[in-house]
C-alpha positions as a Python dict, from the first residue, in 0.01 Angstrom:
ca = {
    (1, 'M'): (0, 0, 0),
    (2, 'K'): (-383, 30, -37),
    (3, 'K'): (-568, -56, 279),
    (4, 'T'): (-801, -323, 248),
    (5, 'N'): (-1132, -384, 416),
    (6, 'M'): (-993, -638, 631),
    (7, 'L'): (-698, -401, 754),
    (8, 'F'): (-979, -122, 819),
    (9, 'I'): (-1205, -353, 1023),
    (10, 'A'): (-894, -485, 1230),
    (11, 'S'): (-751, -122, 1288),
    (12, 'L'): (-1132, -40, 1394),
    (13, 'L'): (-1146, -340, 1627),
    (14, 'V'): (-811, -249, 1781),
    (15, 'S'): (-947, 93, 1862),
    (16, 'I'): (-1281, -40, 2005),
    (17, 'F'): (-1077, -299, 2216),
    (18, 'N'): (-854, -22, 2361),
    (19, 'S'): (-1156, 203, 2427),
    (20, 'C'): (-1301, -71, 2616),
    (21, 'Q'): (-993, -143, 2830),
    (22, 'S'): (-987, 234, 2919),
    (23, 'P'): (-1137, 324, 3258),
    (24, 'E'): (-1511, 414, 3220),
    (25, 'V'): (-1560, 773, 3118),
    (26, 'T'): (-1891, 940, 3068),
    (27, 'P'): (-1889, 1056, 2695),
    (28, 'Y'): (-1925, 1453, 2642),
    (29, 'Q'): (-2295, 1502, 2581),
    (30, 'I'): (-2402, 1771, 2352),
    (31, 'P'): (-2662, 1987, 2528),
    (32, 'K'): (-2974, 2148, 2398),
    (33, 'E'): (-2848, 2466, 2472),
    (34, 'D'): (-2563, 2445, 2242),
    (35, 'V'): (-2812, 2383, 1948),
    (36, 'E'): (-3145, 2540, 2003),
    (37, 'P'): (-3058, 2910, 2005),
    (38, 'H'): (-2883, 2872, 1681),
    (39, 'I'): (-3194, 2693, 1529),
    (40, 'I'): (-3414, 2970, 1653),
    (41, 'Q'): (-3208, 3240, 1496),
    (42, 'L'): (-3115, 3086, 1169),
    (43, 'A'): (-3512, 2973, 1120),
    (44, 'S'): (-3637, 3331, 1214),
    (45, 'D'): (-3805, 3563, 981),
    (46, 'D'): (-3515, 3795, 1002),
    (47, 'F'): (-3300, 3574, 796),
    (48, 'M'): (-3570, 3558, 543),
    (49, 'G'): (-3522, 3197, 416),
    (50, 'R'): (-3145, 3224, 366),
    (51, 'L'): (-3174, 3235, -19),
    (52, 'P'): (-2825, 3286, -176),
    (53, 'F'): (-2775, 3640, -336),
    (54, 'T'): (-3006, 3806, -88),
    (55, 'E'): (-2983, 3998, 265),
    (56, 'G'): (-3076, 3661, 411),
    (57, 'E'): (-2739, 3502, 299),
    (58, 'T'): (-2548, 3811, 430),
    (59, 'K'): (-2703, 3753, 769),
    (60, 'T'): (-2663, 3391, 778),
    (61, 'V'): (-2297, 3375, 676),
    (62, 'Q'): (-2204, 3661, 911),
    (63, 'Y'): (-2385, 3494, 1180),
    (64, 'L'): (-2215, 3156, 1139),
    (65, 'A'): (-1877, 3325, 1119),
    (66, 'Q'): (-1909, 3515, 1443),
    (67, 'A'): (-2053, 3207, 1625),
    (68, 'Y'): (-1756, 3013, 1539),
    (69, 'Q'): (-1526, 3288, 1623),
    (70, 'T'): (-1698, 3321, 1968),
    (71, 'L'): (-1646, 2949, 2025),
    (72, 'G'): (-1296, 2992, 1964),
    (73, 'I'): (-1293, 2761, 1638),
    (74, 'E'): (-1020, 2882, 1397),
    (75, 'P'): (-1110, 2984, 1058),
    (76, 'G'): (-1089, 2704, 799),
    (77, 'N'): (-962, 2890, 488),
    (78, 'G'): (-649, 3047, 568),
    (79, 'E'): (-725, 3336, 770),
    (80, 'S'): (-1089, 3346, 664),
    (81, 'Y'): (-1415, 3179, 757),
    (82, 'F'): (-1524, 3217, 409),
    (83, 'Q'): (-1483, 3042, 60),
    (84, 'D'): (-1605, 3252, -227),
    (85, 'V'): (-1861, 3041, -471),
    (86, 'P'): (-1893, 3211, -794),
    (87, 'L'): (-2237, 3132, -931),
    (88, 'V'): (-2428, 3254, -1212),
    (89, 'S'): (-2834, 3270, -1193),
    (90, 'I'): (-2982, 3165, -1519),
    (91, 'L'): (-3341, 3264, -1609),
    (92, 'S'): (-3455, 3052, -1911),
    (93, 'Q'): (-3764, 3154, -2084),
    (94, 'P'): (-3887, 2871, -2323),
    (95, 'A'): (-4082, 2943, -2617),
    (96, 'P'): (-4456, 2807, -2542),
    (97, 'S'): (-4418, 2516, -2767),
    (98, 'M'): (-4196, 2257, -2948),
    (99, 'T'): (-4273, 2125, -3299),
    (100, 'V'): (-4173, 1754, -3368),
    (101, 'K'): (-4187, 1613, -3720),
    (102, 'S'): (-4156, 1291, -3873),
    (103, 'K'): (-4131, 1229, -4266),
    (104, 'D'): (-4525, 1245, -4280),
    (105, 'N'): (-4658, 1425, -3952),
    (106, 'T'): (-4607, 1715, -3735),
    (107, 'I'): (-4719, 1741, -3392),
    (108, 'E'): (-4689, 2062, -3127),
    (109, 'L'): (-4610, 1998, -2786),
    (110, 'K'): (-4701, 2226, -2523),
    (111, 'G'): (-4437, 2391, -2276),
    (112, 'L'): (-4517, 2307, -1898),
    (113, 'E'): (-4796, 2075, -1977),
    (114, 'D'): (-4585, 1829, -2213),
    (115, 'Y'): (-4225, 1899, -2129),
    (116, 'V'): (-4009, 2146, -1929),
    (117, 'I'): (-3672, 2258, -2042),
    (118, 'W'): (-3419, 2493, -1915),
    (119, 'T'): (-3031, 2566, -1993),
    (120, 'K'): (-2700, 2601, -1845),
    (121, 'R'): (-2572, 2853, -2146),
    (122, 'T'): (-2588, 3222, -2091),
    (123, 'D'): (-2649, 3312, -2446),
    (124, 'S'): (-2942, 3560, -2487),
    (125, 'L'): (-3116, 3358, -2741),
    (126, 'L'): (-3083, 2975, -2809),
    (127, 'T'): (-3255, 2813, -3113),
    (128, 'I'): (-3311, 2455, -3199),
    (129, 'N'): (-3396, 2394, -3555),
    (130, 'D'): (-3495, 2059, -3671),
    (131, 'A'): (-3248, 1873, -3425),
    (132, 'D'): (-3252, 1487, -3469),
    (133, 'L'): (-3402, 1292, -3174),
    (134, 'V'): (-3228, 953, -3069),
    (135, 'F'): (-3361, 706, -2822),
    (136, 'A'): (-3040, 631, -2594),
    (137, 'G'): (-3197, 385, -2332),
    (138, 'Y'): (-3107, 502, -1987),
    (139, 'G'): (-2794, 714, -2122),
    (140, 'I'): (-2541, 534, -1916),
    (141, 'V'): (-2179, 474, -1961),
    (142, 'A'): (-2085, 211, -1676),
    (143, 'P'): (-1765, 20, -1782),
    (144, 'E'): (-1788, -203, -1426),
    (145, 'Y'): (-2134, -330, -1545),
    (146, 'G'): (-2034, -362, -1914),
    (147, 'W'): (-2278, -84, -1995),
    (148, 'N'): (-2253, 172, -2278),
    (149, 'D'): (-2582, 313, -2415),
    (150, 'Y'): (-2379, 538, -2628),
    (151, 'K'): (-2183, 272, -2804),
    (152, 'N'): (-2193, 277, -3217),
    (153, 'I'): (-2367, 597, -3219),
    (154, 'D'): (-2272, 978, -3262),
    (155, 'V'): (-2520, 1202, -3073),
    (156, 'E'): (-2336, 1519, -3143),
    (157, 'G'): (-2567, 1776, -3227),
    (158, 'K'): (-2874, 1580, -3144),
    (159, 'I'): (-3119, 1537, -2889),
    (160, 'V'): (-3136, 1212, -2663),
    (161, 'V'): (-3431, 1088, -2510),
    (162, 'L'): (-3369, 886, -2196),
    (163, 'L'): (-3555, 658, -1931),
    (164, 'V'): (-3528, 766, -1594),
    (165, 'N'): (-3370, 589, -1276),
    (166, 'D'): (-3134, 287, -1404),
    (167, 'P'): (-3190, -73, -1545),
    (168, 'G'): (-3204, -238, -1186),
    (169, 'Y'): (-3520, -43, -1087),
    (170, 'G'): (-3798, -285, -1023),
    (171, 'T'): (-3594, -588, -952),
    (172, 'E'): (-3442, -764, -648),
    (173, 'D'): (-3132, -869, -802),
    (174, 'V'): (-2863, -639, -619),
    (175, 'S'): (-2601, -751, -862),
    (176, 'F'): (-2771, -571, -1150),
    (177, 'F'): (-2722, -206, -1095),
    (178, 'R'): (-2763, -256, -703),
    (179, 'G'): (-3144, -392, -793),
    (180, 'N'): (-3406, -161, -660),
    (181, 'T'): (-3165, 72, -499),
    (182, 'M'): (-3059, 359, -722),
    (183, 'T'): (-2708, 392, -848),
    (184, 'Y'): (-2549, 742, -938),
    (185, 'Y'): (-2632, 662, -1300),
    (186, 'G'): (-3003, 649, -1233),
    (187, 'R'): (-2987, 1027, -1126),
    (188, 'W'): (-3099, 1266, -1383),
    (189, 'T'): (-2825, 1498, -1309),
    (190, 'Y'): (-2562, 1211, -1394),
    (191, 'K'): (-2777, 1160, -1731),
    (192, 'M'): (-2764, 1519, -1827),
    (193, 'E'): (-2392, 1524, -1770),
    (194, 'E'): (-2302, 1216, -1978),
    (195, 'A'): (-2515, 1330, -2253),
    (196, 'A'): (-2326, 1655, -2262),
    (197, 'K'): (-1984, 1472, -2254),
    (198, 'Q'): (-2112, 1267, -2555),
    (199, 'G'): (-2180, 1600, -2753),
    (200, 'A'): (-2561, 1603, -2721),
    (201, 'L'): (-2738, 1901, -2835),
    (202, 'G'): (-3019, 1848, -2566),
    (203, 'T'): (-3153, 1603, -2330),
    (204, 'L'): (-3526, 1481, -2266),
    (205, 'I'): (-3588, 1248, -1968),
    (206, 'I'): (-3902, 1038, -1981),
    (207, 'H'): (-4075, 1118, -1656),
    (208, 'N'): (-4238, 834, -1447),
    (209, 'T'): (-4337, 881, -1110),
    (210, 'G'): (-4240, 568, -977),
    (211, 'P'): (-3880, 535, -1079),
    (212, 'A'): (-3851, 934, -1045),
    (213, 'G'): (-3962, 946, -697),
    (214, 'Y'): (-4182, 1243, -742),
    (215, 'G'): (-4448, 1376, -976),
    (216, 'F'): (-4422, 1576, -1290),
    (217, 'N'): (-4548, 1882, -1079),
    (218, 'V'): (-4204, 1888, -921),
    (219, 'I'): (-4056, 1900, -1277),
    (220, 'Q'): (-4271, 2179, -1387),
    (221, 'N'): (-4160, 2421, -1080),
    (222, 'N'): (-3845, 2450, -1322),
    (223, 'W'): (-4059, 2619, -1599),
    (224, 'N'): (-3970, 2982, -1662),
    (225, 'T'): (-3759, 3013, -1343),
    (226, 'S'): (-3416, 3105, -1241),
    (227, 'R'): (-3162, 2817, -1176),
    (228, 'L'): (-2841, 2887, -1022),
    (229, 'S'): (-2516, 2709, -1173),
    (230, 'L'): (-2149, 2721, -1099),
    (231, 'D'): (-1976, 3035, -1285),
    (232, 'T'): (-1762, 2835, -1526),
    (233, 'R'): (-1630, 3113, -1731),
    (234, 'N'): (-1261, 3046, -1584),
    (235, 'N'): (-1309, 2683, -1652),
    (236, 'P'): (-1537, 2656, -1954),
    (237, 'S'): (-1676, 2306, -2064),
    (238, 'Y'): (-1938, 2205, -2316),
    (239, 'Q'): (-2290, 2265, -2215),
    (240, 'A'): (-2589, 2104, -2385),
    (241, 'M'): (-2823, 2378, -2541),
    (242, 'F'): (-3103, 2236, -2309),
    (243, 'E'): (-3184, 1983, -2062),
    (244, 'G'): (-3534, 1877, -1950),
    (245, 'W'): (-3814, 1620, -1911),
    (246, 'I'): (-4110, 1521, -2105),
    (247, 'T'): (-4408, 1336, -1963),
    (248, 'Q'): (-4479, 950, -2020),
    (249, 'P'): (-4784, 1018, -2230),
    (250, 'V'): (-4611, 1256, -2477),
    (251, 'A'): (-4299, 989, -2493),
    (252, 'S'): (-4551, 719, -2608),
    (253, 'Q'): (-4691, 968, -2864),
    (254, 'L'): (-4327, 1011, -2999),
    (255, 'F'): (-4252, 651, -3037),
    (256, 'T'): (-4584, 592, -3212),
    (257, 'L'): (-4482, 888, -3446),
    (258, 'A'): (-4150, 732, -3500),
    (259, 'G'): (-4300, 375, -3561),
    (260, 'L'): (-4140, 223, -3242),
    (261, 'N'): (-4289, -11, -3038),
    (262, 'E'): (-4260, 129, -2675),
    (263, 'T'): (-4291, -189, -2466),
    (264, 'E'): (-4012, -361, -2671),
    (265, 'L'): (-3796, -69, -2682),
    (266, 'F'): (-3790, -27, -2312),
    (267, 'E'): (-3707, -413, -2257),
    (268, 'K'): (-3426, -393, -2494),
    (269, 'A'): (-3290, -71, -2301),
    (270, 'R'): (-3269, -311, -1994),
    (271, 'K'): (-3001, -522, -2160),
    (272, 'S'): (-2635, -450, -2205),
    (273, 'D'): (-2623, -516, -2564),
    (274, 'F'): (-2872, -240, -2632),
    (275, 'Q'): (-2800, -11, -2936),
    (276, 'A'): (-2931, 356, -2941),
    (277, 'I'): (-3186, 408, -3193),
    (278, 'P'): (-3246, 720, -3424),
    (279, 'M'): (-3598, 797, -3402),
    (280, 'N'): (-3608, 958, -3761),
    (281, 'L'): (-3799, 1268, -3592),
    (282, 'T'): (-3680, 1644, -3549),
    (283, 'A'): (-3756, 1899, -3296),
    (284, 'S'): (-3761, 2283, -3306),
    (285, 'T'): (-3807, 2520, -3024),
    (286, 'S'): (-3615, 2819, -2884),
    (287, 'M'): (-3565, 2996, -2554),
    (288, 'T'): (-3443, 3358, -2445),
    (289, 'V'): (-3194, 3353, -2158),
    (290, 'A'): (-3085, 3636, -1878),
    (291, 'A'): (-2773, 3541, -1683),
    (292, 'K'): (-2656, 3733, -1352),
    (293, 'Y'): (-2309, 3649, -1221),
    (294, 'D'): (-2244, 3677, -829),
    (295, 'V'): (-2059, 3526, -552),
    (296, 'S'): (-2201, 3332, -258),
    (297, 'K'): (-2004, 3188, 18),
    (298, 'N'): (-1936, 2870, 205),
    (299, 'V'): (-1846, 2898, 575),
    (300, 'I'): (-1539, 2691, 698),
    (301, 'A'): (-1379, 2651, 1058),
    (302, 'K'): (-1141, 2396, 1183),
    (303, 'I'): (-1000, 2243, 1491),
    (304, 'T'): (-629, 2158, 1419),
    (305, 'G'): (-547, 1799, 1504),
    (306, 'S'): (-296, 1752, 1775),
    (307, 'K'): (-107, 1457, 1614),
    (308, 'Y'): (-224, 1453, 1257),
    (309, 'P'): (-319, 1791, 1157),
    (310, 'D'): (-279, 1719, 777),
    (311, 'E'): (-537, 1465, 794),
    (312, 'Y'): (-909, 1590, 792),
    (313, 'I'): (-1260, 1460, 891),
    (314, 'I'): (-1496, 1708, 724),
    (315, 'Y'): (-1861, 1756, 850),
    (316, 'T'): (-2110, 1902, 616),
    (317, 'A'): (-2435, 2104, 637),
    (318, 'H'): (-2598, 2321, 406),
    (319, 'W'): (-2695, 2672, 544),
    (320, 'D'): (-2935, 2793, 250),
    (321, 'H'): (-3286, 2735, 184),
    (322, 'L'): (-3554, 2886, -39),
    (323, 'G'): (-3601, 3247, 55),
    (324, 'I'): (-3925, 3411, 5),
    (325, 'G'): (-4183, 3271, -249),
    (326, 'A'): (-4554, 3191, -274),
    (327, 'P'): (-4754, 3214, 28),
    (328, 'D'): (-4947, 2938, 170),
    (329, 'E'): (-5293, 2917, 285),
    (330, 'K'): (-5196, 3099, 605),
    (331, 'G'): (-5052, 3393, 410),
    (332, 'D'): (-4689, 3275, 517),
    (333, 'S'): (-4429, 3333, 229),
    (334, 'I'): (-4111, 3294, 418),
    (335, 'Y'): (-3974, 2953, 369),
    (336, 'N'): (-3779, 2948, 696),
    (337, 'G'): (-3613, 2605, 658),
    (338, 'A'): (-3615, 2525, 1042),
    (339, 'W'): (-3567, 2151, 973),
    (340, 'D'): (-3406, 2181, 633),
    (341, 'N'): (-3139, 2289, 730),
    (342, 'A'): (-3119, 2527, 1027),
    (343, 'S'): (-3106, 2189, 1242),
    (344, 'G'): (-2794, 2069, 1059),
    (345, 'T'): (-2635, 2384, 1068),
    (346, 'A'): (-2683, 2451, 1430),
    (347, 'A'): (-2588, 2078, 1523),
    (348, 'L'): (-2255, 2179, 1358),
    (349, 'L'): (-2214, 2462, 1600),
    (350, 'G'): (-2296, 2231, 1868),
    (351, 'M'): (-2040, 1959, 1730),
    (352, 'A'): (-1774, 2215, 1702),
    (353, 'K'): (-1798, 2334, 2077),
    (354, 'A'): (-1802, 1952, 2177),
    (355, 'F'): (-1482, 1907, 1990),
    (356, 'K'): (-1335, 2224, 2146),
    (357, 'E'): (-1420, 2129, 2487),
    (358, 'D'): (-1380, 1759, 2486),
    (359, 'A'): (-1031, 1612, 2447),
    (360, 'K'): (-850, 1768, 2151),
    (361, 'P'): (-876, 1546, 1828),
    (362, 'E'): (-577, 1407, 1697),
    (363, 'R'): (-674, 1453, 1332),
    (364, 'S'): (-802, 1789, 1232),
    (365, 'V'): (-1191, 1839, 1215),
    (366, 'V'): (-1343, 2070, 968),
    (367, 'F'): (-1692, 2222, 982),
    (368, 'L'): (-1812, 2332, 628),
    (369, 'T'): (-2127, 2490, 598),
    (370, 'V'): (-2227, 2513, 231),
    (371, 'T'): (-2439, 2736, -3),
    (372, 'A'): (-2691, 2656, -276),
    (373, 'E'): (-2746, 2313, -200),
    (374, 'E'): (-3132, 2363, -277),
    (375, 'Q'): (-3021, 2484, -624),
    (376, 'G'): (-2815, 2158, -694),
    (377, 'L'): (-2552, 2104, -435),
    (378, 'L'): (-2354, 2407, -583),
    (379, 'G'): (-2159, 2494, -274),
    (380, 'S'): (-2027, 2134, -200),
    (381, 'A'): (-1965, 2102, -559),
    (382, 'Y'): (-1764, 2411, -592),
    (383, 'Y'): (-1560, 2297, -275),
    (384, 'S'): (-1506, 1964, -440),
    (385, 'Q'): (-1370, 2112, -745),
    (386, 'N'): (-1160, 2348, -540),
    (387, 'P'): (-1087, 2189, -215),
    (388, 'V'): (-925, 2361, 82),
    (389, 'Y'): (-797, 2036, 221),
    (390, 'P'): (-669, 1772, -40),
    (391, 'K'): (-870, 1490, -99),
    (392, 'E'): (-600, 1257, -60),
    (393, 'K'): (-586, 1385, 294),
    (394, 'T'): (-946, 1391, 363),
    (395, 'V'): (-1040, 1079, 572),
    (396, 'A'): (-1413, 1091, 551),
    (397, 'N'): (-1710, 1326, 523),
    (398, 'I'): (-2017, 1320, 744),
    (399, 'N'): (-2322, 1510, 645),
    (400, 'L'): (-2616, 1656, 837),
    (401, 'D'): (-2911, 1753, 644),
    (402, 'G'): (-3243, 1766, 871),
    (403, 'M'): (-3210, 1632, 1215),
    (404, 'N'): (-3478, 1424, 1370),
    (405, 'P'): (-3730, 1667, 1552),
    (406, 'Y'): (-4018, 1394, 1567),
    (407, 'G'): (-3945, 1181, 1849),
    (408, 'K'): (-3702, 919, 1955),
    (409, 'M'): (-3642, 613, 1738),
    (410, 'K'): (-3451, 313, 1771),
    (411, 'D'): (-3311, 327, 1437),
    (412, 'V'): (-3163, 554, 1193),
    (413, 'A'): (-3221, 553, 835),
    (414, 'L'): (-2906, 462, 676),
    (415, 'I'): (-2910, 665, 338),
    (416, 'G'): (-2721, 460, 51),
    (417, 'M'): (-2679, 158, 274),
    (418, 'G'): (-2386, -46, 157),
    (419, 'Q'): (-2155, 216, 28),
    (420, 'S'): (-1873, 268, 272),
    (421, 'E'): (-1701, 137, 582),
    (422, 'L'): (-1811, 445, 771),
    (423, 'E'): (-2130, 258, 815),
    (424, 'D'): (-1931, -9, 1030),
    (425, 'I'): (-1817, 271, 1263),
    (426, 'L'): (-2179, 405, 1282),
    (427, 'N'): (-2327, 65, 1367),
    (428, 'V'): (-2082, 41, 1653),
    (429, 'E'): (-2165, 348, 1798),
    (430, 'L'): (-2530, 311, 1758),
    (431, 'E'): (-2513, -54, 1932),
    (432, 'K'): (-2356, 143, 2236),
    (433, 'V'): (-2673, 299, 2294),
    (434, 'G'): (-2895, 31, 2201),
    (435, 'R'): (-3003, 154, 1861),
    (436, 'Y'): (-2954, 13, 1504),
    (437, 'S'): (-2940, 148, 1140),
    (438, 'S'): (-3205, 51, 884),
    (439, 'P'): (-3223, 94, 510),
    (440, 'E'): (-3388, 408, 390),
    (441, 'S'): (-3761, 361, 330),
    (442, 'T'): (-3736, 442, -53),
    (443, 'P'): (-3395, 348, -191),
    (444, 'S'): (-3510, 371, -560),
    (445, 'A'): (-3533, 750, -497),
    (446, 'G'): (-3156, 771, -491),
    (447, 'S'): (-3143, 997, -177),
    (448, 'Y'): (-2763, 922, -132),
    (449, 'Y'): (-2714, 1165, -445),
    (450, 'R'): (-2911, 1444, -321),
    (451, 'S'): (-2728, 1585, -40),
    (452, 'D'): (-2393, 1768, -13),
    (453, 'H'): (-2207, 1443, 88),
    (454, 'F'): (-2256, 1321, -256),
    (455, 'N'): (-1989, 1565, -394),
    (456, 'F'): (-1755, 1423, -165),
    (457, 'A'): (-1835, 1072, -271),
    (458, 'K'): (-1787, 1188, -643),
    (459, 'I'): (-1413, 1270, -571),
    (460, 'G'): (-1377, 934, -378),
    (461, 'I'): (-1412, 1056, -15),
    (462, 'P'): (-1618, 817, 193),
    (463, 'A'): (-1914, 1000, 310),
    (464, 'L'): (-2193, 927, 563),
    (465, 'Y'): (-2538, 1062, 551),
    (466, 'I'): (-2829, 932, 779),
    (467, 'G'): (-3179, 1017, 782),
    (468, 'T'): (-3437, 999, 1045),
    (469, 'G'): (-3566, 636, 1143),
    (470, 'I'): (-3901, 512, 1145),
    (471, 'D'): (-3890, 296, 1479),
    (472, 'H'): (-4048, 496, 1703),
    (473, 'V'): (-3939, 421, 2062),
    (474, 'E'): (-4268, 412, 2223),
    (475, 'K'): (-4541, 367, 1899),
    (476, 'G'): (-4348, 163, 1668),
    (477, 'K'): (-4290, 170, 1322),
    (478, 'E'): (-4617, 239, 1166),
    (479, 'Y'): (-4659, 551, 1377),
    (480, 'G'): (-4311, 642, 1257),
    (481, 'K'): (-4390, 610, 895),
    (482, 'E'): (-4692, 835, 947),
    (483, 'L'): (-4482, 1109, 1084),
    (484, 'E'): (-4222, 1079, 790),
    (485, 'S'): (-4524, 1102, 549),
    (486, 'K'): (-4675, 1388, 718),
    (487, 'Y'): (-4349, 1571, 709),
    (488, 'N'): (-4310, 1508, 339),
    (489, 'T'): (-4660, 1612, 246),
    (490, 'E'): (-4712, 1911, 490),
    (491, 'I'): (-4368, 2051, 568),
    (492, 'Y'): (-4116, 1956, 309),
    (493, 'H'): (-4017, 2272, 111),
    (494, 'K'): (-4301, 2476, 223),
    (495, 'P'): (-4331, 2776, 463),
    (496, 'G'): (-4460, 2552, 728),
    (497, 'D'): (-4105, 2429, 794),
    (498, 'N'): (-4097, 2650, 1110),
    (499, 'Y'): (-3927, 2619, 1444),
    (500, 'D'): (-4184, 2510, 1692),
    (501, 'P'): (-4038, 2424, 2058),
    (502, 'T'): (-4389, 2292, 2140),
    (503, 'K'): (-4341, 1992, 1892),
    (504, 'W'): (-3964, 1952, 1845),
    (505, 'D'): (-3814, 1657, 2049),
    (506, 'Y'): (-3468, 1758, 2139),
    (507, 'D'): (-3376, 1411, 2307),
    (508, 'A'): (-3455, 1267, 1957),
    (509, 'M'): (-3255, 1535, 1761),
    (510, 'L'): (-2948, 1526, 1995),
    (511, 'G'): (-2957, 1149, 2009),
    (512, 'D'): (-2891, 1138, 1616),
    (513, 'V'): (-2628, 1446, 1650),
    (514, 'Q'): (-2450, 1273, 1928),
    (515, 'V'): (-2410, 954, 1756),
    (516, 'L'): (-2256, 1146, 1444),
    (517, 'Y'): (-2028, 1337, 1697),
    (518, 'E'): (-1905, 1001, 1811),
    (519, 'V'): (-1847, 858, 1477),
    (520, 'G'): (-1637, 1163, 1385),
    (521, 'K'): (-1445, 1153, 1739),
    (522, 'K'): (-1370, 778, 1668),
    (523, 'L'): (-1228, 876, 1331),
    (524, 'S'): (-1047, 1172, 1470),
    (525, 'N'): (-837, 989, 1736),
    (526, 'S'): (-769, 691, 1469),
    (527, 'T'): (-504, 605, 1214),
    (528, 'A'): (-766, 392, 1020),
    (529, 'W'): (-882, 506, 662),
    (530, 'P'): (-1222, 375, 606),
    (531, 'G'): (-1273, 300, 227),
    (532, 'W'): (-1563, 216, -1),
    (533, 'K'): (-1720, -129, 3),
    (534, 'E'): (-1718, -345, -299),
    (535, 'G'): (-1983, -264, -549),
    (536, 'S'): (-1963, 106, -472),
    (537, 'E'): (-1971, 306, -773),
    (538, 'F'): (-1697, 557, -601),
    (539, 'K'): (-1422, 287, -495),
    (540, 'A'): (-1253, 298, -814),
    (541, 'V'): (-1218, 697, -780),
    (542, 'R'): (-1063, 634, -433),
    (543, 'D'): (-827, 363, -543),
    (544, 'S'): (-695, 562, -828),
    (545, 'Y'): (-523, 821, -593),
    (546, 'M'): (-507, 633, -262),
    (547, 'K'): (-177, 434, -269),
    (548, 'R'): (-186, 325, 99),
}
């Protein structure tokens, strides 16, 4: 008895109709004083950039637990506000070069300059000796598109060389991998996971700034550095010996060495009948590894529903940021992360108070603040693999990651537009306040797969994520684009992401927070179960276990 799209919309319309027939009631408004003090505290130097496994984490999670307790919000994990997240910090130190051989020639690639690799394995020494290279197109297995780049080839023990993004990139054909909007299959994380499933020894993705969405300098930040991963010792699975990227010029050099026509090869890779091609090249290199195991924490609080306590709406935000690092030109070395994501974390506290003081929700509402988002969405990944609340009973996830401090916008950016029916509820709430949703500015960047809601989507739970719009109320879209660009170039993941009360616009921020509160409130007082829209890669997952 699966709920169809029409049943959901009908249920939603009934709910809206009934609300319209009720006496006019002024909606509960989340005030500035319920959010700002938390941003000030969380983004202060005392919290040292909120990096997992540091004193900054200890202060952060204790602060959040105490804040929820003070608000009278009950613990969300039995009698505890915490969910332990076992992690491992892996320092990969690759050799300075990689040797690639053909039958007749040998070339030496330079680490950092030509390629960047790391590992999820914890062996102290990893050695790659004359491993075969295979060009496997986009490295995608997508039955719904009739696509399998690994058909008729065995890549076990071999290194796969892959294209970034998915075959729809650069097209307007939305039926072909959603056109220029990246699907999950285009994410580098998917490609590496799939290569490991296929038994590959290693993965090298060919970097290209356009379809990747960022320059190779971003990749280079992973050279010779520690990376956090989930501690899988109690649930081991195969991990490739290494993962990484090569530059486009190096890829061209390899194809020439292999006697392959790069242009023809890339064209073939965009067709479903593509066959992976052995490159008749081998690669050799090594890396040393140092692993340290520790436990971080998710913070969970809950308001139990009055009618349907075993049905859940889960709000998420990540509490972590980047800690203390290289100083900027002003000598500031603390990455305070005021926007990313003290703002979303503080907004959850404001919402929790609103749900507590407003009419008690009929369904349970959960406030989940997760760790290690900046390290690869690890806190939400652990929760999705070890859910406190069953996925079959989880109605929806609403994610807050960076709330608008720029200025009031007519729109909000709907990240991953066309994914779920939660968008329909959002649009209703926006229309009530004279606003609208718009597509994200760079859908090819795959932002829907780059924040914590994605791990809920992966297990089939409809997930909503909005970004700051660009249609500035007073100065229009061009000005809004300038604000967005300035943030991305001057603030994002830099020590300059500080709280500045003279520049932050709380009317703008609270406007977006209020809309997301209203979406959750609507769901929490409804019997509707929003689903995925046709064409979403997550619909089949939800349908497989929801027999409504």
